[in-house]
PDB file of C-alpha atoms and ligand atoms in Angstrom:
ATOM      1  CA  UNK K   1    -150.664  39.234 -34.198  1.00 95.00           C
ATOM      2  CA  UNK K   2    -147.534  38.011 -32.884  1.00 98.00           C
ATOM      3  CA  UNK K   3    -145.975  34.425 -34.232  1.00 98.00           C
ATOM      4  CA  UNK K   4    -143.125  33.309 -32.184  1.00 98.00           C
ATOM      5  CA  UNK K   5    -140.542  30.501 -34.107  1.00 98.00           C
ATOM      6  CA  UNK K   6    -138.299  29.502 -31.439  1.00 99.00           C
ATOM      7  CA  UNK K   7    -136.119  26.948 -31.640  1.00 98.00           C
ATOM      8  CA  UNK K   8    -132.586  24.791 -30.826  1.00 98.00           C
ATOM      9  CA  UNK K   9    -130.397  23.553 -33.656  1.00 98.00           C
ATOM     10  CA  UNK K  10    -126.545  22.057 -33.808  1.00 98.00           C
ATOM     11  CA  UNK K  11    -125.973  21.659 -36.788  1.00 98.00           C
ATOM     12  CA  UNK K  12    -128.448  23.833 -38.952  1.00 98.00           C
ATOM     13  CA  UNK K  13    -131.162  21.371 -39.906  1.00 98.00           C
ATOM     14  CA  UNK K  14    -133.587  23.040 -37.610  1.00 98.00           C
ATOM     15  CA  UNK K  15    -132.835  26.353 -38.413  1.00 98.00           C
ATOM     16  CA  UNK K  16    -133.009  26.081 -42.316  1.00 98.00           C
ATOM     17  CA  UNK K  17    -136.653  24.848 -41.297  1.00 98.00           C
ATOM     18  CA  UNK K  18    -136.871  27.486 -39.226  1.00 98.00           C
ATOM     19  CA  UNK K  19    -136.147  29.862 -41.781  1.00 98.00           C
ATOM     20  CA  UNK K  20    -138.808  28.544 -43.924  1.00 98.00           C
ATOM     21  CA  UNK K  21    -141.346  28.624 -41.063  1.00 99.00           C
ATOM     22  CA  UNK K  22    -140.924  31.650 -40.913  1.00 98.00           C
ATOM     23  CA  UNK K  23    -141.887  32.567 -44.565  1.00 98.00           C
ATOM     24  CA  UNK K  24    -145.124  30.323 -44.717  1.00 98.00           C
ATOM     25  CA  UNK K  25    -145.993  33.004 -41.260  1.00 98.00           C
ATOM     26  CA  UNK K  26    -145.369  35.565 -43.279  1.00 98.00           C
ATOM     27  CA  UNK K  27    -147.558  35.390 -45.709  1.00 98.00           C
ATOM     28  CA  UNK K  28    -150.530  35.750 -43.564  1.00 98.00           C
ATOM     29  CA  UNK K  29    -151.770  39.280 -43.564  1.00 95.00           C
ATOM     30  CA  UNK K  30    -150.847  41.111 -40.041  1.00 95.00           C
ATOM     31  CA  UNK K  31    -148.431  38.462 -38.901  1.00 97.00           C
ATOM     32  CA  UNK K  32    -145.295  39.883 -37.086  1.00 98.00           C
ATOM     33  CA  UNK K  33    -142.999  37.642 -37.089  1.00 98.00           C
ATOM     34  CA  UNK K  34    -140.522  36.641 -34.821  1.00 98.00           C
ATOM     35  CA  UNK K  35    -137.356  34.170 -34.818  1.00 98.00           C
ATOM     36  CA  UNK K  36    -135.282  33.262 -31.494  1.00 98.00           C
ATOM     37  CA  UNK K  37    -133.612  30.161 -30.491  1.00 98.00           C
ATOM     38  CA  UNK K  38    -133.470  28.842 -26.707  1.00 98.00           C
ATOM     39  CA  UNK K  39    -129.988  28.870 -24.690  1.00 97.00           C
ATOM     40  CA  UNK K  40    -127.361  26.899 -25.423  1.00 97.00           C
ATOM     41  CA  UNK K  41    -126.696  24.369 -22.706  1.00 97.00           C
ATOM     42  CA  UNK K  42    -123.669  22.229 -24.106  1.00 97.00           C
ATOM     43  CA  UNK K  43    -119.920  23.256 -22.706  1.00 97.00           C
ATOM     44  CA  UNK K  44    -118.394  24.656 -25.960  1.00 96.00           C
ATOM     45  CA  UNK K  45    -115.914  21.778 -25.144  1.00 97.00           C
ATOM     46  CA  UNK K  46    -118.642  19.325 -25.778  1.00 98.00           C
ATOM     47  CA  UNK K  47    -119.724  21.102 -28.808  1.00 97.00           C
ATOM     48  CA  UNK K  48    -116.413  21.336 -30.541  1.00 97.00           C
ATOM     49  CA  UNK K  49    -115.898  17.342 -29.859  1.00 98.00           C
ATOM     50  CA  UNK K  50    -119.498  16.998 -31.732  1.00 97.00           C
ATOM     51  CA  UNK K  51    -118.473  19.127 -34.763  1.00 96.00           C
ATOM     52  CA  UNK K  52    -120.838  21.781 -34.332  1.00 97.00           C
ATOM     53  CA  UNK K  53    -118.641  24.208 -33.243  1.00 97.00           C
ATOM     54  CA  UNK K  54    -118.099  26.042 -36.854  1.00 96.00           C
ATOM     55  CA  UNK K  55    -122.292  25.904 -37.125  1.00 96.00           C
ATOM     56  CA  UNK K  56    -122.489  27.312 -33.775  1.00 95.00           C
ATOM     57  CA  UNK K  57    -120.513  30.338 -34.521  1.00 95.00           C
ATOM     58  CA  UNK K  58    -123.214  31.442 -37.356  1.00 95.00           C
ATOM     59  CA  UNK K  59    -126.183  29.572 -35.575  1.00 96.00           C
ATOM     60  CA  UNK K  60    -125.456  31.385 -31.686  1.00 95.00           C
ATOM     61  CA  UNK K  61    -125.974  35.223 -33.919  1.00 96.00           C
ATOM     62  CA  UNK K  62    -129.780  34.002 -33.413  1.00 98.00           C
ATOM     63  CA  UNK K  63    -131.342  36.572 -30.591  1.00 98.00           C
ATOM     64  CA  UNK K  64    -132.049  33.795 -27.309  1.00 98.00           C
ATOM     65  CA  UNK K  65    -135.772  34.208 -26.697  1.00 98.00           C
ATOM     66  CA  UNK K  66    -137.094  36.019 -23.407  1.00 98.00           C
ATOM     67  CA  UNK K  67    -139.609  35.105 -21.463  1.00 98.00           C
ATOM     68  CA  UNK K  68    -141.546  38.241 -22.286  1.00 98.00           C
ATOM     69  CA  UNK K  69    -141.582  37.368 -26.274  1.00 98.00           C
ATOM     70  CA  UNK K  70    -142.784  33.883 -25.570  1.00 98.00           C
ATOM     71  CA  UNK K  71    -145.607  35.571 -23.242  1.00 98.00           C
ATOM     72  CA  UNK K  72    -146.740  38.174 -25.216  1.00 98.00           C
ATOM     73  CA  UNK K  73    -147.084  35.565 -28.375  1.00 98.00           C
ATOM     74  CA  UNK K  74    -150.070  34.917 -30.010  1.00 98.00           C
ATOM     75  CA  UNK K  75    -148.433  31.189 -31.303  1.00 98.00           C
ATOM     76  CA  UNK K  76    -145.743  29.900 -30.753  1.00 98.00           C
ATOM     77  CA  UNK K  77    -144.257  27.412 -33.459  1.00 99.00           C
ATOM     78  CA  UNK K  78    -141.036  24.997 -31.386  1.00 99.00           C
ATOM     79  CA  UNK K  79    -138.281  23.523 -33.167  1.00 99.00           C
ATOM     80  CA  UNK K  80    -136.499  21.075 -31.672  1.00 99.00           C
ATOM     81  CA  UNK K  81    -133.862  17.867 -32.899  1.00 98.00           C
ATOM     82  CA  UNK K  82    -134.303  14.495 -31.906  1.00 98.00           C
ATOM     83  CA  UNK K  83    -132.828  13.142 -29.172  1.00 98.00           C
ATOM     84  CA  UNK K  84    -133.062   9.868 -28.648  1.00 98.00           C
ATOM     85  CA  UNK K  85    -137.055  10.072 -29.937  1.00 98.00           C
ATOM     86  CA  UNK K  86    -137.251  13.165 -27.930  1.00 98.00           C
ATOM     87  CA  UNK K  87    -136.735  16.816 -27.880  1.00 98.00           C
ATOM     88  CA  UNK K  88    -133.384  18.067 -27.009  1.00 98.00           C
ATOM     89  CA  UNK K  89    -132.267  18.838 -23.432  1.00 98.00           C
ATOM     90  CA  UNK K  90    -131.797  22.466 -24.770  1.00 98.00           C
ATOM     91  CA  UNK K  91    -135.528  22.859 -25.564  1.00 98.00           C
ATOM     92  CA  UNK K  92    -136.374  20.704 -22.411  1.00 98.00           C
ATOM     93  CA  UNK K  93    -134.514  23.252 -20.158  1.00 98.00           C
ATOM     94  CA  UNK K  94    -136.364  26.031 -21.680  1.00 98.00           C
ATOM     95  CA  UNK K  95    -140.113  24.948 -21.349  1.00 98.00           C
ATOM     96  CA  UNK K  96    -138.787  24.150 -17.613  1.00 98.00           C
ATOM     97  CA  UNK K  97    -137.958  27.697 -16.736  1.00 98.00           C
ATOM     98  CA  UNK K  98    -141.846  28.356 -18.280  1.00 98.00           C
ATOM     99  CA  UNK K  99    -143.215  28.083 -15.034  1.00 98.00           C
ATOM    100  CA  UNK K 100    -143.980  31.657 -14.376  1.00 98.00           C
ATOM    101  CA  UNK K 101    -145.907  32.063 -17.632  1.00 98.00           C
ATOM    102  CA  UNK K 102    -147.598  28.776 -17.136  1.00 98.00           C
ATOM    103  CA  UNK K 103    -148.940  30.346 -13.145  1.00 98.00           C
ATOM    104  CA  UNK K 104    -150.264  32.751 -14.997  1.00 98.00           C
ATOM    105  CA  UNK K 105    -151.794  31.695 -17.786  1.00 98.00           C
ATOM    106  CA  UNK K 106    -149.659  33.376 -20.242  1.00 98.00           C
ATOM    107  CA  UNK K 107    -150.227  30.576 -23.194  1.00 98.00           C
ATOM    108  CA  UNK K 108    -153.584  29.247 -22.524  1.00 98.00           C
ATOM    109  CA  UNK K 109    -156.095  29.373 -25.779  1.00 97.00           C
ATOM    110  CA  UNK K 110    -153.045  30.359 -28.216  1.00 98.00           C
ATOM    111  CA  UNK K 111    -151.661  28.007 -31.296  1.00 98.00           C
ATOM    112  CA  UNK K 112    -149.255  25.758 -30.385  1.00 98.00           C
ATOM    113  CA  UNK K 113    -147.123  23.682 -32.988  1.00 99.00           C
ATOM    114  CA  UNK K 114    -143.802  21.867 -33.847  1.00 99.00           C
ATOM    115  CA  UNK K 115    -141.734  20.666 -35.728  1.00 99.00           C
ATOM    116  CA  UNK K 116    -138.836  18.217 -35.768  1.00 98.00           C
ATOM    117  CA  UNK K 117    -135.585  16.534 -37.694  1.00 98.00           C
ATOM    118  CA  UNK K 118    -133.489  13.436 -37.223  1.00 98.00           C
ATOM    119  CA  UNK K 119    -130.544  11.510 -38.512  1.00 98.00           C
ATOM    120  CA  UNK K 120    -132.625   8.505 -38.756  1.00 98.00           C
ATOM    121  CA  UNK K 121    -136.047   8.072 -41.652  1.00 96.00           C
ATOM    122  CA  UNK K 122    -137.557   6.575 -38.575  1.00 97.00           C
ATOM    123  CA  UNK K 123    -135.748   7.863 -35.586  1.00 97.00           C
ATOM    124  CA  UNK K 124    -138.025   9.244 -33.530  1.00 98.00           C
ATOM    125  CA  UNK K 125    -140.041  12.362 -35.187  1.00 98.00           C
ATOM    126  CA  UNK K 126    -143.588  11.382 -34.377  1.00 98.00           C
ATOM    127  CA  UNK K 127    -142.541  10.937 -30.754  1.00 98.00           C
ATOM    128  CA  UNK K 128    -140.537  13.910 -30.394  1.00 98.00           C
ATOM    129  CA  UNK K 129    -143.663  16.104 -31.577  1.00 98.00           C
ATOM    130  CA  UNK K 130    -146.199  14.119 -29.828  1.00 98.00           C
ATOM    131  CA  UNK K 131    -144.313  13.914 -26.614  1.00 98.00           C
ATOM    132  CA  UNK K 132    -143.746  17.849 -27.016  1.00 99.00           C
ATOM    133  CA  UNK K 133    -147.549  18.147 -27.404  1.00 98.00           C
ATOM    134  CA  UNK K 134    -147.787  17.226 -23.824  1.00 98.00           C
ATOM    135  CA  UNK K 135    -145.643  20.070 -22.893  1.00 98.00           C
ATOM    136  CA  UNK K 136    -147.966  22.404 -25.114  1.00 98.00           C
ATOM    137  CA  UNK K 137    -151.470  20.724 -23.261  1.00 98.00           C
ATOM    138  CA  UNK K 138    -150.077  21.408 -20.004  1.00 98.00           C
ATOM    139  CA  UNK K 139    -149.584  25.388 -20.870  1.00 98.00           C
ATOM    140  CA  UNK K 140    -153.519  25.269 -22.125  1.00 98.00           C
ATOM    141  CA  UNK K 141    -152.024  26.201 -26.038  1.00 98.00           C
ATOM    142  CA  UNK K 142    -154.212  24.907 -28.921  1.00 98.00           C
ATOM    143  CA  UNK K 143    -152.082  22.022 -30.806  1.00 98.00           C
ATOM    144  CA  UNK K 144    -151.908  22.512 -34.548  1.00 98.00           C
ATOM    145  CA  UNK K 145    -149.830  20.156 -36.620  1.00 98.00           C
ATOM    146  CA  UNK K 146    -149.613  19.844 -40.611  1.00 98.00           C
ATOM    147  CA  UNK K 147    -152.706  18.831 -42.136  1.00 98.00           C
ATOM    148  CA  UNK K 148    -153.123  16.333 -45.103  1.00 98.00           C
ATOM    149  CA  UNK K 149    -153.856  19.327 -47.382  1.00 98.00           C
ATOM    150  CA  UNK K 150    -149.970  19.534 -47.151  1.00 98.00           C
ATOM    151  CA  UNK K 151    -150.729  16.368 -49.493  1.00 98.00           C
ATOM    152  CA  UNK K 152    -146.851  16.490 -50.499  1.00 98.00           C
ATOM    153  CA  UNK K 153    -146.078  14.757 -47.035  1.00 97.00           C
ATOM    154  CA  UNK K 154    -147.772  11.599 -48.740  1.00 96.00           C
ATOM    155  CA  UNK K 155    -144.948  11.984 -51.128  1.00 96.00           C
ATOM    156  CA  UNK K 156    -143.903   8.082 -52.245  1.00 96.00           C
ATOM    157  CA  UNK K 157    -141.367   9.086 -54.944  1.00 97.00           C
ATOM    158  CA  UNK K 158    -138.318  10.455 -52.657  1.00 98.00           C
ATOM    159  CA  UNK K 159    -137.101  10.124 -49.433  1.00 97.00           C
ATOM    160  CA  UNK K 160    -139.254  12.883 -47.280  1.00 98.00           C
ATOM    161  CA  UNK K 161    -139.943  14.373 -43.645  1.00 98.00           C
ATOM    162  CA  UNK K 162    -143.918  15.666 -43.270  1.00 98.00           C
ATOM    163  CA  UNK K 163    -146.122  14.122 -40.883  1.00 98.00           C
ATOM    164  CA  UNK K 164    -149.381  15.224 -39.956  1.00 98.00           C
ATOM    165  CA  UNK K 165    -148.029  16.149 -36.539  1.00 98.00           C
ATOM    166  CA  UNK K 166    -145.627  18.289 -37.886  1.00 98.00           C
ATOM    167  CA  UNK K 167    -142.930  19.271 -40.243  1.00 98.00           C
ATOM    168  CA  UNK K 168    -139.748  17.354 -40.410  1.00 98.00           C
ATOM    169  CA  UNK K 169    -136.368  16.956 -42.076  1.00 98.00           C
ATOM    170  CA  UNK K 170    -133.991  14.040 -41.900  1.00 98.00           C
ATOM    171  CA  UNK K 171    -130.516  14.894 -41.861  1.00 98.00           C
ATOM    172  CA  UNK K 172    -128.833  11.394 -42.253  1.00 98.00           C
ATOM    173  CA  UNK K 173    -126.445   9.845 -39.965  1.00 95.00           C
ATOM    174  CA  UNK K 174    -123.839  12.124 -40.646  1.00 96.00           C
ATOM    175  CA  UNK K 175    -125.640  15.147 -40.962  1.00 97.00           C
ATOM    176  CA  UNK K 176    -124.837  15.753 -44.370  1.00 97.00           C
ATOM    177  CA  UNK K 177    -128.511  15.829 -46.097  1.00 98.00           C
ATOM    178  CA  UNK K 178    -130.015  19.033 -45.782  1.00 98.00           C
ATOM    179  CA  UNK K 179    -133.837  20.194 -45.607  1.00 98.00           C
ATOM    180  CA  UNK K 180    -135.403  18.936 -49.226  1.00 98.00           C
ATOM    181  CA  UNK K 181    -137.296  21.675 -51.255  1.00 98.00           C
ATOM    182  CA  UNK K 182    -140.607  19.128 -49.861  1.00 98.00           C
ATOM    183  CA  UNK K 183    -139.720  19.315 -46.507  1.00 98.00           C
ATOM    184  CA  UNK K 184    -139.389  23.024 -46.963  1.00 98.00           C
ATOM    185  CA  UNK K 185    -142.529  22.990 -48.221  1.00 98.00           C
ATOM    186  CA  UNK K 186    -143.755  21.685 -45.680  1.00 98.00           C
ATOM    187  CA  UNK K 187    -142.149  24.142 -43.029  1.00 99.00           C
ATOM    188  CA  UNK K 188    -144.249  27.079 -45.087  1.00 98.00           C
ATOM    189  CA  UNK K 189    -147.123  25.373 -44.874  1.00 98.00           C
ATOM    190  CA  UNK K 190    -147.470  24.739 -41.168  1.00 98.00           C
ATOM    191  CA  UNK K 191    -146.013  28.200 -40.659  1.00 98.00           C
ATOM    192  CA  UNK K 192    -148.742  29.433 -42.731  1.00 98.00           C
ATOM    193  CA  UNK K 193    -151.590  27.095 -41.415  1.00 98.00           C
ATOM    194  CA  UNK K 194    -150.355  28.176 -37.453  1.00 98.00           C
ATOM    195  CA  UNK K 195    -150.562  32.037 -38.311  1.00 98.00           C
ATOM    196  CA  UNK K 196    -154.087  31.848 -40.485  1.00 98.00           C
ATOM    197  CA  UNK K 197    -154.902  29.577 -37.092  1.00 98.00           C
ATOM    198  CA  UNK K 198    -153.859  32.445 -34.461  1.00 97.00           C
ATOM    199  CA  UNK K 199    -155.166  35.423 -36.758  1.00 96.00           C
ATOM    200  CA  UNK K 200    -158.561  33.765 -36.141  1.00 96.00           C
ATOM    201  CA  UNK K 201    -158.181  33.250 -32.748  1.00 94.00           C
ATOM    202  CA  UNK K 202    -156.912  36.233 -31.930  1.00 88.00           C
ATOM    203  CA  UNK K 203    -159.988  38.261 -33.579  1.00 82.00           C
TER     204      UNK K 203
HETATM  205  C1  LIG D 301    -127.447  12.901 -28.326  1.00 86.04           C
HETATM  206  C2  LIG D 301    -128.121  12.727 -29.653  1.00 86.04           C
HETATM  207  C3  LIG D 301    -129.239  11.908 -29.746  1.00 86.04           C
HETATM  208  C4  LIG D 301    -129.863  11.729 -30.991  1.00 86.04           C
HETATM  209  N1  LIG D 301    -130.943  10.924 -31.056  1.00 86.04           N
HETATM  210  C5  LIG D 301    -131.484  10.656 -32.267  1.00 86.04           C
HETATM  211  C6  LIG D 301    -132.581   9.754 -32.373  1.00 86.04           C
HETATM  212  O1  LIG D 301    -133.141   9.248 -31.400  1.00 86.04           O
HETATM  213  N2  LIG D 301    -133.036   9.464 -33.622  1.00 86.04           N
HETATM  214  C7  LIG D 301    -132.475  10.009 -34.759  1.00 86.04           C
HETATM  215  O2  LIG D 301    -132.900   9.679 -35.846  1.00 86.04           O
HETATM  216  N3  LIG D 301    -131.478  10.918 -34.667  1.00 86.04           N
HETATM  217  C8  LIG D 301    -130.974  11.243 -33.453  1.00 86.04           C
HETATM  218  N4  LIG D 301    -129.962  12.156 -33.364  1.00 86.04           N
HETATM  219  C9  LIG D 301    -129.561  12.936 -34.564  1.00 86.04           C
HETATM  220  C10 LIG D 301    -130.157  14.364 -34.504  1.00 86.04           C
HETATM  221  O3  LIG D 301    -131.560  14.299 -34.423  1.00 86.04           O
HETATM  222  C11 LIG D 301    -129.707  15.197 -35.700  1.00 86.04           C
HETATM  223  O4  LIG D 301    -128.341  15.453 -35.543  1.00 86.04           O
HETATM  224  C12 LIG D 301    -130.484  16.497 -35.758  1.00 86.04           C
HETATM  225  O5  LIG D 301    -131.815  16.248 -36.126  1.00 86.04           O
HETATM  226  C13 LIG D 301    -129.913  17.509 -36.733  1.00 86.04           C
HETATM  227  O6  LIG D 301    -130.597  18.739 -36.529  1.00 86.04           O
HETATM  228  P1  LIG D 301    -129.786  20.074 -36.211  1.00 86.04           P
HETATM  229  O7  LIG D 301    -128.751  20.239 -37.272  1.00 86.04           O
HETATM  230  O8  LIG D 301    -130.808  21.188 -36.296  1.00 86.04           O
HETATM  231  O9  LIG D 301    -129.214  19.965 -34.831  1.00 86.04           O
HETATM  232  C14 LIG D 301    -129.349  12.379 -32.151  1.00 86.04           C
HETATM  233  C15 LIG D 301    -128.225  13.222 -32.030  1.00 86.04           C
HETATM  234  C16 LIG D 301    -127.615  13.393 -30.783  1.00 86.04           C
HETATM  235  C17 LIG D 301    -126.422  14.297 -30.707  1.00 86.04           C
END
Protein backbone atom coordinates (compact mmCIF):
# COMPACT_ATOMS: atom_id res chain seq x y z
CA UNK A 1 0.00 0.00 0.00
CA UNK A 2 1.57 2.92 -1.43
CA UNK A 3 1.15 6.61 0.40
CA UNK A 4 2.40 9.34 -1.73
CA UNK A 5 3.36 12.93 0.38
CA UNK A 6 4.05 15.28 -2.30
CA UNK A 7 4.45 18.59 -1.87
CA UNK A 8 5.94 22.46 -2.67
CA UNK A 9 7.64 24.47 0.05
CA UNK A 10 9.96 27.89 0.02
CA UNK A 11 10.84 28.27 2.92
CA UNK A 12 10.50 24.88 4.90
CA UNK A 13 7.16 25.23 6.65
CA UNK A 14 5.63 22.68 4.39
CA UNK A 15 8.22 20.35 4.43
CA UNK A 16 8.77 20.12 8.30
CA UNK A 17 4.93 19.11 8.00
CA UNK A 18 5.76 17.03 5.49
CA UNK A 19 8.20 15.29 7.42
CA UNK A 20 5.78 14.63 10.10
CA UNK A 21 3.17 13.36 7.61
CA UNK A 22 5.14 11.16 6.82
CA UNK A 23 5.64 9.53 10.31
CA UNK A 24 1.83 9.47 11.30
CA UNK A 25 1.86 7.11 7.52
CA UNK A 26 4.20 5.21 8.90
CA UNK A 27 2.86 3.86 11.57
CA UNK A 28 0.20 2.05 9.78
CA UNK A 29 1.14 -1.53 9.24
CA UNK A 30 2.13 -2.16 5.34
CA UNK A 31 2.39 1.49 4.45
CA UNK A 32 5.31 2.31 2.02
CA UNK A 33 5.93 5.45 2.18
CA UNK A 34 6.90 7.90 -0.14
CA UNK A 35 8.10 11.73 -0.05
CA UNK A 36 8.56 13.96 -3.36
CA UNK A 37 7.99 17.54 -3.93
CA UNK A 38 6.57 19.03 -7.37
CA UNK A 39 8.97 21.20 -9.77
CA UNK A 40 10.16 24.25 -8.99
CA UNK A 41 8.73 26.93 -11.22
CA UNK A 42 10.30 30.29 -9.81
CA UNK A 43 13.59 31.74 -11.84
CA UNK A 44 16.29 31.19 -9.14
CA UNK A 45 16.54 35.03 -9.67
CA UNK A 46 13.12 35.39 -8.23
CA UNK A 47 13.87 33.05 -5.50
CA UNK A 48 17.05 34.61 -4.27
CA UNK A 49 15.12 38.21 -4.22
CA UNK A 50 12.43 36.25 -1.88
CA UNK A 51 15.07 34.83 0.52
CA UNK A 52 14.53 31.35 -0.13
CA UNK A 53 17.40 30.75 -1.94
CA UNK A 54 19.62 29.24 1.15
CA UNK A 55 16.22 26.91 1.96
CA UNK A 56 16.11 25.96 -1.55
CA UNK A 57 19.53 24.58 -1.67
CA UNK A 58 18.56 21.86 1.21
CA UNK A 59 14.76 21.83 0.21
CA UNK A 60 15.51 21.13 -4.02
CA UNK A 61 17.68 17.52 -2.54
CA UNK A 62 13.82 16.36 -2.32
CA UNK A 63 13.37 13.63 -5.38
CA UNK A 64 10.57 15.77 -7.93
CA UNK A 65 7.66 13.35 -8.15
CA UNK A 66 6.88 11.42 -11.54
CA UNK A 67 3.93 10.89 -12.94
CA UNK A 68 4.27 7.15 -12.52
CA UNK A 69 4.61 7.47 -8.46
CA UNK A 70 1.58 9.67 -8.31
CA UNK A 71 -0.27 6.89 -10.56
CA UNK A 72 0.66 3.94 -9.01
CA UNK A 73 -0.37 5.57 -5.38
CA UNK A 74 -2.79 4.23 -3.30
CA UNK A 75 -3.24 8.08 -1.51
CA UNK A 76 -1.89 10.73 -2.12
CA UNK A 77 -1.48 13.36 0.81
CA UNK A 78 -0.65 17.37 -1.12
CA UNK A 79 1.15 19.99 0.56
CA UNK A 80 0.92 23.14 -0.64
CA UNK A 81 1.55 27.15 0.86
CA UNK A 82 -0.87 29.73 0.62
CA UNK A 83 -1.01 31.93 -1.96
CA UNK A 84 -3.11 34.50 -1.80
CA UNK A 85 -5.94 31.91 -0.09
CA UNK A 86 -4.83 29.47 -2.63
CA UNK A 87 -2.42 26.81 -3.46
CA UNK A 88 0.79 27.80 -4.96
CA UNK A 89 1.35 28.15 -8.73
CA UNK A 90 4.01 25.35 -8.21
CA UNK A 91 1.38 22.81 -7.05
CA UNK A 92 -1.16 24.36 -9.59
CA UNK A 93 1.26 23.57 -12.51
CA UNK A 94 1.62 20.10 -11.35
CA UNK A 95 -2.08 18.85 -10.99
CA UNK A 96 -2.25 20.60 -14.63
CA UNK A 97 0.18 18.28 -16.29
CA UNK A 98 -2.26 15.36 -14.43
CA UNK A 99 -4.21 15.09 -17.37
CA UNK A 100 -3.01 11.81 -18.61
CA UNK A 101 -3.64 10.07 -15.29
CA UNK A 102 -6.92 11.81 -14.92
CA UNK A 103 -8.00 10.13 -18.94
CA UNK A 104 -7.35 7.24 -17.45
CA UNK A 105 -8.57 6.96 -14.34
CA UNK A 106 -5.39 6.61 -12.54
CA UNK A 107 -6.76 8.28 -9.05
CA UNK A 108 -10.35 7.49 -9.03
CA UNK A 109 -11.61 5.64 -5.57
CA UNK A 110 -8.08 6.38 -3.78
CA UNK A 111 -7.60 8.81 -0.49
CA UNK A 112 -7.08 12.10 -1.23
CA UNK A 113 -5.94 14.78 1.45
CA UNK A 114 -4.07 18.09 2.23
CA UNK A 115 -2.66 20.09 4.04
CA UNK A 116 -1.66 23.74 4.20
CA UNK A 117 0.45 26.81 6.00
CA UNK A 118 0.34 30.57 5.89
CA UNK A 119 1.94 33.72 7.16
CA UNK A 120 -1.34 34.94 8.25
CA UNK A 121 -3.72 33.05 11.57
CA UNK A 122 -6.42 33.68 9.06
CA UNK A 123 -4.89 33.95 5.68
CA UNK A 124 -6.41 31.70 3.69
CA UNK A 125 -5.97 27.85 4.94
CA UNK A 126 -9.55 26.68 4.78
CA UNK A 127 -9.72 27.97 1.22
CA UNK A 128 -6.55 26.75 0.03
CA UNK A 129 -7.62 23.06 1.14
CA UNK A 130 -11.13 23.37 0.14
CA UNK A 131 -10.41 24.91 -3.18
CA UNK A 132 -7.70 22.01 -3.63
CA UNK A 133 -10.52 19.54 -2.84
CA UNK A 134 -11.99 20.47 -6.11
CA UNK A 135 -8.89 19.48 -7.84
CA UNK A 136 -9.01 16.05 -5.86
CA UNK A 137 -13.16 15.56 -6.89
CA UNK A 138 -12.36 16.10 -10.37
CA UNK A 139 -9.59 13.08 -10.37
CA UNK A 140 -12.56 10.79 -8.64
CA UNK A 141 -10.01 10.54 -5.20
CA UNK A 142 -11.87 10.07 -1.87
CA UNK A 143 -11.33 13.47 0.27
CA UNK A 144 -10.12 12.83 3.79
CA UNK A 145 -9.29 15.75 6.01
CA UNK A 146 -8.43 15.77 9.92
CA UNK A 147 -11.16 14.67 11.99
CA UNK A 148 -12.23 16.19 15.42
CA UNK A 149 -10.69 13.13 17.14
CA UNK A 150 -7.49 15.22 16.39
CA UNK A 151 -9.34 17.14 19.38
CA UNK A 152 -5.93 19.18 19.86
CA UNK A 153 -7.00 21.35 16.74
CA UNK A 154 -9.74 22.78 19.23
CA UNK A 155 -6.73 23.88 21.12
CA UNK A 156 -7.79 27.55 22.85
CA UNK A 157 -4.61 27.95 24.96
CA UNK A 158 -1.89 28.81 22.09
CA UNK A 159 -1.78 30.07 18.87
CA UNK A 160 -2.46 26.79 16.50
CA UNK A 161 -2.98 25.51 12.75
CA UNK A 162 -5.56 22.20 12.63
CA UNK A 163 -8.70 22.40 10.88
CA UNK A 164 -10.92 19.71 10.17
CA UNK A 165 -10.05 20.05 6.50
CA UNK A 166 -6.65 19.58 7.09
CA UNK A 167 -3.43 20.12 8.85
CA UNK A 168 -1.88 23.50 9.00
CA UNK A 169 0.99 25.61 10.28
CA UNK A 170 1.27 29.37 10.39
CA UNK A 171 4.54 30.68 9.75
CA UNK A 172 4.06 34.46 10.61
CA UNK A 173 4.65 37.30 8.40
CA UNK A 174 8.15 36.89 8.29
CA UNK A 175 8.42 33.37 8.22
CA UNK A 176 10.14 33.03 11.32
CA UNK A 177 7.58 30.69 13.44
CA UNK A 178 8.06 27.25 12.69
CA UNK A 179 5.57 24.12 12.76
CA UNK A 180 4.39 23.91 16.72
CA UNK A 181 4.80 20.41 18.39
CA UNK A 182 0.43 20.70 17.95
CA UNK A 183 0.53 21.36 14.54
CA UNK A 184 2.93 18.50 14.21
CA UNK A 185 0.65 16.60 15.83
CA UNK A 186 -1.60 17.19 13.77
CA UNK A 187 0.48 16.36 10.51
CA UNK A 188 0.83 12.58 12.19
CA UNK A 189 -2.47 12.33 12.67
CA UNK A 190 -3.89 12.98 9.24
CA UNK A 191 -0.92 11.05 7.88
CA UNK A 192 -2.01 8.29 9.99
CA UNK A 193 -5.87 8.67 9.52
CA UNK A 194 -5.13 8.86 5.30
CA UNK A 195 -2.99 5.53 5.40
CA UNK A 196 -5.48 3.45 7.99
CA UNK A 197 -8.11 5.14 5.24
CA UNK A 198 -6.26 3.65 1.99
CA UNK A 199 -5.18 0.27 3.80
CA UNK A 200 -8.97 -0.29 3.94
CA UNK A 201 -9.67 0.66 0.70
CA UNK A 202 -7.18 -0.96 -0.84
CA UNK A 203 -8.20 -4.53 0.74
C1 LIG B 1 3.03 35.30 -3.40
C2 LIG B 1 2.67 34.93 -1.99
C3 LIG B 1 1.34 34.95 -1.60
C4 LIG B 1 1.00 34.62 -0.28
N1 LIG B 1 -0.30 34.64 0.08
C5 LIG B 1 -0.62 34.44 1.37
C6 LIG B 1 -1.98 34.53 1.79
O1 LIG B 1 -2.92 34.71 1.01
N2 LIG B 1 -2.24 34.39 3.12
C7 LIG B 1 -1.25 34.17 4.05
O2 LIG B 1 -1.54 34.09 5.22
N3 LIG B 1 0.04 34.01 3.65
C8 LIG B 1 0.36 34.15 2.35
N4 LIG B 1 1.66 34.00 1.96
C9 LIG B 1 2.67 33.49 2.92
C10 LIG B 1 2.96 31.99 2.65
O3 LIG B 1 1.78 31.24 2.76
C11 LIG B 1 4.04 31.46 3.60
O4 LIG B 1 5.25 32.06 3.23
C12 LIG B 1 4.14 29.95 3.49
O5 LIG B 1 3.01 29.36 4.07
C13 LIG B 1 5.37 29.37 4.17
O6 LIG B 1 5.45 28.00 3.82
P1 LIG B 1 6.77 27.41 3.14
O7 LIG B 1 7.92 27.78 4.02
O8 LIG B 1 6.57 25.91 3.13
O9 LIG B 1 6.87 27.95 1.75
C14 LIG B 1 2.02 34.28 0.66
C15 LIG B 1 3.37 34.26 0.23
C16 LIG B 1 3.69 34.58 -1.09
C17 LIG B 1 5.13 34.54 -1.49
Amino acid sequence: MKVLIVYYSLYGHIARMAEAVAEGAREVGGAEVLVRRVPETLPAEVIAKMGAAEAQNELSKVPVCTMDELGSADAVIFGTPTRFGNMCGQMRQFLDATGGLWMKGALVGKAGSVFTSSGAQHGGQESTILTFHVSLLHHGMVVVGLPYSFKEQGRMDEITGGSPYGATTIAGGDGARMPSENELAGARFQGKHVATIAAKLAR
